[in-house]
mmCIF file of C-alpha atoms in Angstrom:
data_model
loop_
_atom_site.group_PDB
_atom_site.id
_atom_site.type_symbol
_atom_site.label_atom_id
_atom_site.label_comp_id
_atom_site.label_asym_id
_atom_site.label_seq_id
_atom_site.Cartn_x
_atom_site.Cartn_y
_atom_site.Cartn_z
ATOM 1 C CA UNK A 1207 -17.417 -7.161 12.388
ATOM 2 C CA UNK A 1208 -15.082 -7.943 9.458
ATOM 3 C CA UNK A 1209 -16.422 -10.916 6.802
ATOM 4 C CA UNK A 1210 -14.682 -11.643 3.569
ATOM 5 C CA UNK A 1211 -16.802 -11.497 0.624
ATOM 6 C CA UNK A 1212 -16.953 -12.846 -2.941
ATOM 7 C CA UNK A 1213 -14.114 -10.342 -3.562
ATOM 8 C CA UNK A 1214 -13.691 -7.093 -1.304
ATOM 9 C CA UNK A 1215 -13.351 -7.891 2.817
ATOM 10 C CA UNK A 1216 -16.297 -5.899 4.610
ATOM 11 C CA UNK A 1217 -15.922 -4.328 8.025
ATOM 12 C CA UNK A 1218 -19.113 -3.098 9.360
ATOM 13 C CA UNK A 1219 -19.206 -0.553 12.454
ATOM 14 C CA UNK A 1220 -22.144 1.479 14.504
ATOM 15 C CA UNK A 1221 -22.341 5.411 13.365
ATOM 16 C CA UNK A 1222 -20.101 6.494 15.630
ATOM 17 C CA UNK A 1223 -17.358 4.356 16.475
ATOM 18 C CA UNK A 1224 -13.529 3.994 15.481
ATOM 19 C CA UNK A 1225 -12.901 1.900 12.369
ATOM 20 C CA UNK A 1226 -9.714 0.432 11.770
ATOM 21 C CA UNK A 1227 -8.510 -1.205 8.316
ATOM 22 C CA UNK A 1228 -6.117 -2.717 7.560
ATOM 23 C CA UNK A 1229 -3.138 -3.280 4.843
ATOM 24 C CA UNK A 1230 -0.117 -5.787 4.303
ATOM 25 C CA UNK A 1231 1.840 -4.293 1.868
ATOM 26 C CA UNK A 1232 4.647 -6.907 0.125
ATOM 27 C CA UNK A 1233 8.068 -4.590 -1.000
ATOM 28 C CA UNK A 1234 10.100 -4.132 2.135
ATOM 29 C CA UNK A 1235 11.374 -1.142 -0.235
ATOM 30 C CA UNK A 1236 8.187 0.741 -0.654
ATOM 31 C CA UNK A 1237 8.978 4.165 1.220
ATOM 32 C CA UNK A 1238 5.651 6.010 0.198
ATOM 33 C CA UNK A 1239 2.200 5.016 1.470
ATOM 34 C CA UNK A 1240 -1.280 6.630 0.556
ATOM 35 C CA UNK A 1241 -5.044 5.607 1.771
ATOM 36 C CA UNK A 1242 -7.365 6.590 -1.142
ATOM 37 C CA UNK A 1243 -11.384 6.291 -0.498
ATOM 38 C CA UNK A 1244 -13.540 5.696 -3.485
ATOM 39 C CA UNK A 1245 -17.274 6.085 -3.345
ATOM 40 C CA UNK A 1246 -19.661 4.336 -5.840
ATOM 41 C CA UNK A 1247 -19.274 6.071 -9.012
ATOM 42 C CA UNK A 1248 -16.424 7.835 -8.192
ATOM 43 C CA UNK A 1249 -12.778 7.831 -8.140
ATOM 44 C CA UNK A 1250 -10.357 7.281 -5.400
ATOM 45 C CA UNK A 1251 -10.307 9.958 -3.537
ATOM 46 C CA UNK A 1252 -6.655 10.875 -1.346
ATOM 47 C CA UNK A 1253 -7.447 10.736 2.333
ATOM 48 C CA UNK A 1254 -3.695 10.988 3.813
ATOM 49 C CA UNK A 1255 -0.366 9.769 3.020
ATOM 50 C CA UNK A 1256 2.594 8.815 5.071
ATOM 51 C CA UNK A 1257 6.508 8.250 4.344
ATOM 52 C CA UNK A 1258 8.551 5.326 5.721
ATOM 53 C CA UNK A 1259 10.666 7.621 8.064
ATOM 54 C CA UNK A 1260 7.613 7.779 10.065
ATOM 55 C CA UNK A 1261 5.477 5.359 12.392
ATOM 56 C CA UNK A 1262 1.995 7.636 12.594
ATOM 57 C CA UNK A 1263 0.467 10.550 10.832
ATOM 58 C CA UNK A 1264 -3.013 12.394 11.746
ATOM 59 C CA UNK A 1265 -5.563 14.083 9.554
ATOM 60 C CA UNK A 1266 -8.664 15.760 10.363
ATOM 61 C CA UNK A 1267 -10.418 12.114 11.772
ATOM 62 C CA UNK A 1268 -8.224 9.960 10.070
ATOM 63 C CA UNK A 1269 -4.826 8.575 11.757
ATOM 64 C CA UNK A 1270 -2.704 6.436 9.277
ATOM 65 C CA UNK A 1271 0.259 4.275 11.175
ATOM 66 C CA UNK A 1272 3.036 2.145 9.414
ATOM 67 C CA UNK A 1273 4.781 -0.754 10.900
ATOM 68 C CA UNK A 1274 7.589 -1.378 8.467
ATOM 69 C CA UNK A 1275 8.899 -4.810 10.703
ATOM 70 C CA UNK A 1276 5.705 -6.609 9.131
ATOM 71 C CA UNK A 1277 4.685 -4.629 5.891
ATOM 72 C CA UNK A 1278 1.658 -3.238 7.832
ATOM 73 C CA UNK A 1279 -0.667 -0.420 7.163
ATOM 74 C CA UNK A 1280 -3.619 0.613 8.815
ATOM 75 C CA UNK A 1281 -5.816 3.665 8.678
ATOM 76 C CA UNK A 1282 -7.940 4.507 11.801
ATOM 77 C CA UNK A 1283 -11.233 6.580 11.643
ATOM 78 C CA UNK A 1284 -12.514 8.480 14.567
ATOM 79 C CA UNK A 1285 -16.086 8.463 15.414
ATOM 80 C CA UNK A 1286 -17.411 6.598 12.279
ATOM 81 C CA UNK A 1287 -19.840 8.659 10.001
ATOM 82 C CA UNK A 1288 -22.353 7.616 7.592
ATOM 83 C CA UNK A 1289 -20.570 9.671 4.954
ATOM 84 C CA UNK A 1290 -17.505 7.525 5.468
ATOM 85 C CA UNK A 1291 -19.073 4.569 3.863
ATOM 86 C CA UNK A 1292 -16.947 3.628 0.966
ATOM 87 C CA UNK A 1293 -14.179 1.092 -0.296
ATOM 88 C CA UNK A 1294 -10.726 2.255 0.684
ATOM 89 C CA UNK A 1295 -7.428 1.085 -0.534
ATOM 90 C CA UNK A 1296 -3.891 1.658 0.695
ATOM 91 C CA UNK A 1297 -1.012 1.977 -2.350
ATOM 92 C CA UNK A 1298 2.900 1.674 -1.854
ATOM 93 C CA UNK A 1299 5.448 2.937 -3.987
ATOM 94 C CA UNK A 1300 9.152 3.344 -4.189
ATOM 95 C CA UNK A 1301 11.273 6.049 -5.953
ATOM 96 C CA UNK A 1302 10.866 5.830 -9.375
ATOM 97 C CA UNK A 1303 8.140 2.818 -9.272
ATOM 98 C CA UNK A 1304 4.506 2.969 -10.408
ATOM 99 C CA UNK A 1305 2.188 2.497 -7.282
ATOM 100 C CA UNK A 1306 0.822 -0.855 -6.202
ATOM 101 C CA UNK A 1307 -2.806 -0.713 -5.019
ATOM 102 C CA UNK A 1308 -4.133 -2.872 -2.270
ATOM 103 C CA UNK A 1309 -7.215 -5.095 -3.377
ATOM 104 C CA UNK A 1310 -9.686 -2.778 -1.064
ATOM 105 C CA UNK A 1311 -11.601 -3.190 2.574
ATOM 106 C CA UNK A 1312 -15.458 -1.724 1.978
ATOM 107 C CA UNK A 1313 -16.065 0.092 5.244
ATOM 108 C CA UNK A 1314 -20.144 -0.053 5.825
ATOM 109 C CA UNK A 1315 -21.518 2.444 8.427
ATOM 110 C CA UNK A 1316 -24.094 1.289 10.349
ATOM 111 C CA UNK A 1317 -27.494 3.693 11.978
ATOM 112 C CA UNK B 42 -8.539 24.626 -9.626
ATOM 113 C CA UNK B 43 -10.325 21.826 -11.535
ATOM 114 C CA UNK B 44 -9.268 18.359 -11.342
ATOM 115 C CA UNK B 45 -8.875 15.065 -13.532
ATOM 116 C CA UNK B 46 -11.193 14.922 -15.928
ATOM 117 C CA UNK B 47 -12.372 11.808 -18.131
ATOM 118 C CA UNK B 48 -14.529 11.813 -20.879
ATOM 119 C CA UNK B 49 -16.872 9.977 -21.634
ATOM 120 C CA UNK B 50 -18.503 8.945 -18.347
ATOM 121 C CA UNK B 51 -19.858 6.252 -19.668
ATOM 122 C CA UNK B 52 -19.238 4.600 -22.883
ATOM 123 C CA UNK B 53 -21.613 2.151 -24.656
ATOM 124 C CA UNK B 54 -20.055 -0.473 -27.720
ATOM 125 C CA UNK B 55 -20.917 -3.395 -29.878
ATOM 126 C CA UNK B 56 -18.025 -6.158 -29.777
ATOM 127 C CA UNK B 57 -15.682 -5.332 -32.829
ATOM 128 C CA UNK B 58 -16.038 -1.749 -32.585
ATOM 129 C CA UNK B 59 -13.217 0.763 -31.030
ATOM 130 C CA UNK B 60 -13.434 2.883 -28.150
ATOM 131 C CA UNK B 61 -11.421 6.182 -27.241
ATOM 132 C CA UNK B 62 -11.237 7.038 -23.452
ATOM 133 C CA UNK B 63 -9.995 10.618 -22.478
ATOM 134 C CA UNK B 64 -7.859 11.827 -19.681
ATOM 135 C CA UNK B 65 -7.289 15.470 -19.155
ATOM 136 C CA UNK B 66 -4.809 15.633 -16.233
ATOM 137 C CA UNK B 67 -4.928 18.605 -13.704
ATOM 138 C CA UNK B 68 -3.247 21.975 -14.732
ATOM 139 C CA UNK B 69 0.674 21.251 -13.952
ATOM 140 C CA UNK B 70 0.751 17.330 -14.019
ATOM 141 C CA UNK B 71 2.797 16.033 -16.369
ATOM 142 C CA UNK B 72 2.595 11.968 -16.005
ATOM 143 C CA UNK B 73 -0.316 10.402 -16.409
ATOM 144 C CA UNK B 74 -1.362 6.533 -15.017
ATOM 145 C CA UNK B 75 -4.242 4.715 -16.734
ATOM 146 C CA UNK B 76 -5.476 1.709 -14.296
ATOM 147 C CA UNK B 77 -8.940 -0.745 -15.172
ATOM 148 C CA UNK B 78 -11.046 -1.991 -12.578
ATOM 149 C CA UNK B 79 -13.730 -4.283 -12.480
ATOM 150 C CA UNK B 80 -16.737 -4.583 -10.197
ATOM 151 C CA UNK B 81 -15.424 -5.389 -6.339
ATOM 152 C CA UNK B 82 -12.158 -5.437 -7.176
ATOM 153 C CA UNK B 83 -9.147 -3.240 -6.836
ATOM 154 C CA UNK B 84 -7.229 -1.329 -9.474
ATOM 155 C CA UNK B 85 -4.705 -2.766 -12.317
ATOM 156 C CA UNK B 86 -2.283 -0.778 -13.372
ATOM 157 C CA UNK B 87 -2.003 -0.610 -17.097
ATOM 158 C CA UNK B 88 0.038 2.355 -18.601
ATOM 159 C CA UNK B 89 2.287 5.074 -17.476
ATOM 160 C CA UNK B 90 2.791 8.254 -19.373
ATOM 161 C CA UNK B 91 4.269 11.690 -19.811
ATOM 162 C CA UNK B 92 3.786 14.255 -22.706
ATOM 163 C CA UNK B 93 4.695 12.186 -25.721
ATOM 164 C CA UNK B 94 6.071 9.210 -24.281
ATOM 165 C CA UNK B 95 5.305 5.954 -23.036
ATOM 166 C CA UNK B 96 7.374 5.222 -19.556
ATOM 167 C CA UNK B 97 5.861 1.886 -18.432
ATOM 168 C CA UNK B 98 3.036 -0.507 -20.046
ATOM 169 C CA UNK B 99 4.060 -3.435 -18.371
ATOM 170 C CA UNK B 100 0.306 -3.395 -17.285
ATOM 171 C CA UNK B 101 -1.384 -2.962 -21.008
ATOM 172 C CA UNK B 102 -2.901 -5.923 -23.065
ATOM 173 C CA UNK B 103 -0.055 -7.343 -25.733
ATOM 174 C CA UNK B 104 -3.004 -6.587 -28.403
ATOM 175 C CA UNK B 105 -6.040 -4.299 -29.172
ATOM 176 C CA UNK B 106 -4.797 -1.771 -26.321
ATOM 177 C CA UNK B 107 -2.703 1.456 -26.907
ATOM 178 C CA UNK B 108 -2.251 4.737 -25.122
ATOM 179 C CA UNK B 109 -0.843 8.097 -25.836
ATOM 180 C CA UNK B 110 -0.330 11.861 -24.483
ATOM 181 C CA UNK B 111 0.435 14.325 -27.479
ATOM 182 C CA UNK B 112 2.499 17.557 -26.590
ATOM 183 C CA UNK B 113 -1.094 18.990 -27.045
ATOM 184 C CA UNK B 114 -4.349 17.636 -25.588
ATOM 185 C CA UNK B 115 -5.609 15.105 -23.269
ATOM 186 C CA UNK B 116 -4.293 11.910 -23.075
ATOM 187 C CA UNK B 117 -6.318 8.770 -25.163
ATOM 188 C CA UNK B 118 -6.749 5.138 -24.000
ATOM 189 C CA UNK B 119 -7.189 2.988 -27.198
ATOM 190 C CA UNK B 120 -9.386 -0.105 -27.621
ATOM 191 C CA UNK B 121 -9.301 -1.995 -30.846
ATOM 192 C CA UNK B 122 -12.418 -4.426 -31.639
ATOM 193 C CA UNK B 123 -13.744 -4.301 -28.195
ATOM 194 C CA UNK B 124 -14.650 -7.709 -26.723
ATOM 195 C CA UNK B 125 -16.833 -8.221 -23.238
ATOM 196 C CA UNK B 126 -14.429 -8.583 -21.303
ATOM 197 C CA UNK B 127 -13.295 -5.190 -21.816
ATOM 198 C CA UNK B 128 -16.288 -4.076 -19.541
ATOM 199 C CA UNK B 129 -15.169 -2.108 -17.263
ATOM 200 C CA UNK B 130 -14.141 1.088 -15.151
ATOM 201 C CA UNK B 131 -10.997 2.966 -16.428
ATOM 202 C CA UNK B 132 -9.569 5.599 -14.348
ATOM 203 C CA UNK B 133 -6.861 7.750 -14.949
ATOM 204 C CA UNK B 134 -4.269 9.748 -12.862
ATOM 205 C CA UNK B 135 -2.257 12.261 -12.975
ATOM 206 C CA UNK B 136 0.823 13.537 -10.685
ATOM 207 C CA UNK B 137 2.987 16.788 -10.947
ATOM 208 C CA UNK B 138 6.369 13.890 -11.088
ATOM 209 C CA UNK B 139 7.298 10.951 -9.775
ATOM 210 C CA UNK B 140 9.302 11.604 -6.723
ATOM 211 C CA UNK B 141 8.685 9.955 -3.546
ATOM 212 C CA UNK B 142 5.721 11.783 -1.821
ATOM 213 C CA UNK B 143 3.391 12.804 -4.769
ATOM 214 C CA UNK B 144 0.073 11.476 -4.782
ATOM 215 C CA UNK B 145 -1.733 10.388 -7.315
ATOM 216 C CA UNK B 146 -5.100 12.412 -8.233
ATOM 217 C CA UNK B 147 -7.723 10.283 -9.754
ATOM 218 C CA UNK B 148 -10.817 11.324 -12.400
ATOM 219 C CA UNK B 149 -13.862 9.816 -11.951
ATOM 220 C CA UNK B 150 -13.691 7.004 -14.798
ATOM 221 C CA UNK B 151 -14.910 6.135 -17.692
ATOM 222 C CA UNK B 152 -17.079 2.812 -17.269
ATOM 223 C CA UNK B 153 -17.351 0.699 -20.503
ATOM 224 C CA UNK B 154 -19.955 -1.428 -21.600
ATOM 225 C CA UNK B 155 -19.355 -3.843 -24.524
ATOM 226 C CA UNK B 156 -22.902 -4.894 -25.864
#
């Protein structure tokens, strides 16, 4: 299930499973969206990106879709792994603009 | 083709005292982003850079903070009589411009301890 901590939402999901999370992004100009994952001790690490003449883009796994009507992001996860246990954040941009990170879902990834 | 590279990895100071971060961007990139993060929380935007200029600091402390990128060398994040609450992780990025559709490529941080 998903539980809001002291600071970074938690979504917790069997080995195995789909995860979703998701994003509400707030410029109704940002045209470029990334997911990044960041493990503990490391740095965000790019998992897919997607531009705002699209509605869905797949990776290996990883599906990101963009509904621009309500400034949503979301980044599904096929069949849930214990390596995919990390905190990942979604960024927007627009031409020219410095990127504006999301404050971060920590996806847990359970036996 | 290596990556973003920060120096140090970690990064130990008494209050008062001045620390240098280091941000070698990949081979190619040309801006570089600074960002700070703290423990559970996302990341703050602080400078943006290219070779010998500063684009955007709207995110950089008013005092004690200053960043740079020679025409030669990696690029520095400054911190003037460190105080606690400049504990933290700093990350840097780099990206080959700043058209639409160029990700940002992240080191692996430099986490600060004031003592």
């Amino acid at each position: 299930g998903e539980s809001v901590g002291l600071h970074l939402p938690t979504l917790s999901v069997q080995e195995g499973d789909n995860s979703i999370i998701n994003c509400a992004y707030s410029n109704s100009a940002s045209d470029y969206f990334i997911w990044y994952k960041q493990e503990s001790g490391k740095g965000p690490q790019f998992i897919i990106d997607i531009r705002s003449n699209m509605d869905k883009r797949q990776g290996q796994r990883v599906t990101v879709l963009l509904n621009k009507t309500v400034k949503h992001l979301s980044l599904q996860i096929a069949a849930t792994q214990p390596g995919d246990s990390a905190v990942y954040f979604c960024a927007e941009t627009s031409y020219g603009q410095n990127f504006v990170f999301g404050p971060g879902t920590r996806l847990s990834v359970l036996p | 083709n290596a990556g973003v590279m920060q120096n140090p990895r970690h990064l130990v100071r008494r209050r008062g005292q001045e620390a240098r971060l280091r941000c070698s961007p990949m081979k190619g990139h040309s801006h570089v982003y600074w960002y700070r993060q703290l423990p559970e929380e996302g990341l703050k935007f602080m400078v943006y850079l290219q070779k010998e200029n500063i684009i955007d600091e709207s995110g950089m402390p008013k005092e004690r903070f200053s960043a740079e990128f020679p025409k030669e060398g990696p690029s520095i994040l400054r911190i003037q009589q460190v105080v606690r609450g400049d504990s933290a992780a700093y990350f840097c990025a780099s990206s080959p411009r700043t058209d639409v559709g160029q990700p940002q490529h992240f080191g692996d941080g430099t986490r600060l301890s004031i003592l």
